[in-house]
PDB file of C-alpha atoms in Angstrom:
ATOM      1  CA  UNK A  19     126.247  83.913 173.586  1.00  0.00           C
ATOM      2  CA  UNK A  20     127.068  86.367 175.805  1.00  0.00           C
ATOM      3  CA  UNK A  21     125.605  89.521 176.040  1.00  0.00           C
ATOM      4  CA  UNK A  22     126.536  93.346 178.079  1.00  0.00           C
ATOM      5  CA  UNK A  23     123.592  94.448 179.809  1.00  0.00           C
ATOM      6  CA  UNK A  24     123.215  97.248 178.168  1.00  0.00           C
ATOM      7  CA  UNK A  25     123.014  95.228 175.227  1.00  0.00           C
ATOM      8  CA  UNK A  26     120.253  93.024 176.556  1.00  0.00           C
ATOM      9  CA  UNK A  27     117.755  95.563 176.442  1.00  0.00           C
ATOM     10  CA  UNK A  28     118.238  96.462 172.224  1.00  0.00           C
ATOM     11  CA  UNK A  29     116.248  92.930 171.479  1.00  0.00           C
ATOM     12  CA  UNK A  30     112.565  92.697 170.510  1.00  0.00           C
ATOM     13  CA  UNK A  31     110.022  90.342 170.542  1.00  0.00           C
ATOM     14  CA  UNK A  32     110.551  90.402 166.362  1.00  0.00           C
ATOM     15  CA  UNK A  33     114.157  89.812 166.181  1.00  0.00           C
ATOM     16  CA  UNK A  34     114.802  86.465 164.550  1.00  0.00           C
ATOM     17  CA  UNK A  35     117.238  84.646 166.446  1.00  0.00           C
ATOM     18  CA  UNK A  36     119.171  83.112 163.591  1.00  0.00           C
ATOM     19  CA  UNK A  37     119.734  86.932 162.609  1.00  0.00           C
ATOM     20  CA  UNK A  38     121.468  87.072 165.984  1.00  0.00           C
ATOM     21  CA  UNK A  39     123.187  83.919 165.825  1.00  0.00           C
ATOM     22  CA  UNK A  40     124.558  84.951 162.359  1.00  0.00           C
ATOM     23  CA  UNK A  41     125.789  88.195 163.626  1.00  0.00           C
ATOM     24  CA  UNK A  42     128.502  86.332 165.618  1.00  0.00           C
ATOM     25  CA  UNK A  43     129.965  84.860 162.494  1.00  0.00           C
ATOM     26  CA  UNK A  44     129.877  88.300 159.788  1.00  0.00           C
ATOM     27  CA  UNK A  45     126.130  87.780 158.998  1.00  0.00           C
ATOM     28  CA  UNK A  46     126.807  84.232 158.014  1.00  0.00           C
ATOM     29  CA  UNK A  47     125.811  80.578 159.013  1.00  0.00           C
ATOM     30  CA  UNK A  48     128.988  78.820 159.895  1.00  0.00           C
ATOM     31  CA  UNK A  49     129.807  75.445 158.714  1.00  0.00           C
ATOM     32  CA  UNK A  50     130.576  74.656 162.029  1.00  0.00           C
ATOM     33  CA  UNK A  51     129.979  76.649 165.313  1.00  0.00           C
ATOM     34  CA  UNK A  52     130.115  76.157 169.389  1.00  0.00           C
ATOM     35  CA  UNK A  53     126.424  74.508 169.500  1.00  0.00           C
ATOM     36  CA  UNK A  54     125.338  77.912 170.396  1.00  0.00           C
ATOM     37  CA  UNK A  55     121.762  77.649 169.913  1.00  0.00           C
ATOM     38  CA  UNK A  56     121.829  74.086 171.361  1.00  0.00           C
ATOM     39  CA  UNK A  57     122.888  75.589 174.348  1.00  0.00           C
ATOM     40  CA  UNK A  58     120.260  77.969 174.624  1.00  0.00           C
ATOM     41  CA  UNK A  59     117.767  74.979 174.109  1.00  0.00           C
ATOM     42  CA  UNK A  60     119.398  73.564 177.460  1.00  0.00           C
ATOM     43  CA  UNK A  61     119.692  76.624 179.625  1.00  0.00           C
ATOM     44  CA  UNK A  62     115.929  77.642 178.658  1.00  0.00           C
ATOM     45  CA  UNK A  63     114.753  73.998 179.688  1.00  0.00           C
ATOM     46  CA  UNK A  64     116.837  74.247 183.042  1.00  0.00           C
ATOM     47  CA  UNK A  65     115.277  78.107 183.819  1.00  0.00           C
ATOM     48  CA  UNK A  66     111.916  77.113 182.770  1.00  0.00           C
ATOM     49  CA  UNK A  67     111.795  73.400 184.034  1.00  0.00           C
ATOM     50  CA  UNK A  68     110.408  72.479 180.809  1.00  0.00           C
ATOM     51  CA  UNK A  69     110.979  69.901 178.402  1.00  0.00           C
ATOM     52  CA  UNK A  70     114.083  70.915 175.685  1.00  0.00           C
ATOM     53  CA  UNK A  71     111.346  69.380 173.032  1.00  0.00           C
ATOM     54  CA  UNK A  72     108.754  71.857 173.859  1.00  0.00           C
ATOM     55  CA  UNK A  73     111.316  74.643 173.731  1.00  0.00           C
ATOM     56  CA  UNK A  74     112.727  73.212 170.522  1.00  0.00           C
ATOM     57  CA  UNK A  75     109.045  73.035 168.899  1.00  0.00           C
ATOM     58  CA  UNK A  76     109.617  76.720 167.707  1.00  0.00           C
ATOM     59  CA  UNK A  77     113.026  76.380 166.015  1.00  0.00           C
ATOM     60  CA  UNK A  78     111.472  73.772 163.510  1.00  0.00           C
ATOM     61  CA  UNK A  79     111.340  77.156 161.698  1.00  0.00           C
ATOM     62  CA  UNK A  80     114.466  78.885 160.915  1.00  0.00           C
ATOM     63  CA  UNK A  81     113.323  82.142 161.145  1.00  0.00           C
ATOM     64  CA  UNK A  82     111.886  81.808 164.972  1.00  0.00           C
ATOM     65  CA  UNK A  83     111.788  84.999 166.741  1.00  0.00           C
ATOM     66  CA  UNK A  84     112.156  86.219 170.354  1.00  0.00           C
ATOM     67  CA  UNK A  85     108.768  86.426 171.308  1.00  0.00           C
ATOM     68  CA  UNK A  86     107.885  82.871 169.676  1.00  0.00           C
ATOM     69  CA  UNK A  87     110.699  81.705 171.791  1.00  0.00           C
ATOM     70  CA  UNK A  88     109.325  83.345 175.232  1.00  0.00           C
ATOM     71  CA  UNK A  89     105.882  81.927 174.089  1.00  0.00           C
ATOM     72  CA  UNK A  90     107.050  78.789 174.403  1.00  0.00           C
ATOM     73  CA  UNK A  91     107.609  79.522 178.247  1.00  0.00           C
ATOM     74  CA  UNK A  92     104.538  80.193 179.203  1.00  0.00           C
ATOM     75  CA  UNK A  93     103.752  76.668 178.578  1.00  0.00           C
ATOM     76  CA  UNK A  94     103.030  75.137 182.672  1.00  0.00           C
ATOM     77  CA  UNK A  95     106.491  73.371 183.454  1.00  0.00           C
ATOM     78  CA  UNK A  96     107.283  70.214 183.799  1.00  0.00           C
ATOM     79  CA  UNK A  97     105.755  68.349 186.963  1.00  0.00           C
ATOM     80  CA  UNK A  98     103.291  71.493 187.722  1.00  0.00           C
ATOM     81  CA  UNK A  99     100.199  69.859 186.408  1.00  0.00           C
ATOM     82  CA  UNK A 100      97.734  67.823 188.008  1.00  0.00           C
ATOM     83  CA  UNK A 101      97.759  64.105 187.563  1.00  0.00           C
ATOM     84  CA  UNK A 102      94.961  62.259 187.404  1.00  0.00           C
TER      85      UNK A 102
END
């Protein structure tokens, strides 16, 4: 999903991403699609150095917003703790 820039900065914390997702396809969920939010999953996990099951926590709910998503970020990255 890609997005102008302009058009970056009309999201909120409350928008549900599967309401963005399904305004790619006419406000529907597509039998089949390009593994968009899959790919998300992964470039989060890369940007974040986190886990793609602690980024995918949220989405266990269909109806996961923005801000539940950034959340998820604040989490402390992979390798950054102290062990011991």
């Amino acid at each position: 999903m890609d997005f102008l820039e302009e058009d970056k900065l009309k999201f909120s914390p409350e928008d549900e991403l599967i309401e963005i997702y399904r305004s790619f396809y006419g406000g529907k969920t597509p039998l089949s699609d390009e593994m968009e939010c899959e790919r998300f999953i992964l470039g989060l996990s890369q940007e974040f150095k986190m886990e793609t099951d602690k980024l995918a926590e949220p989405w266990k709910d269909e109806h996961v917003t923005l801000g539940e998503i950034f959340q998820a970020t604040q989490t402390q990255p992979i390798g950054s703790g102290n062990a011991g």
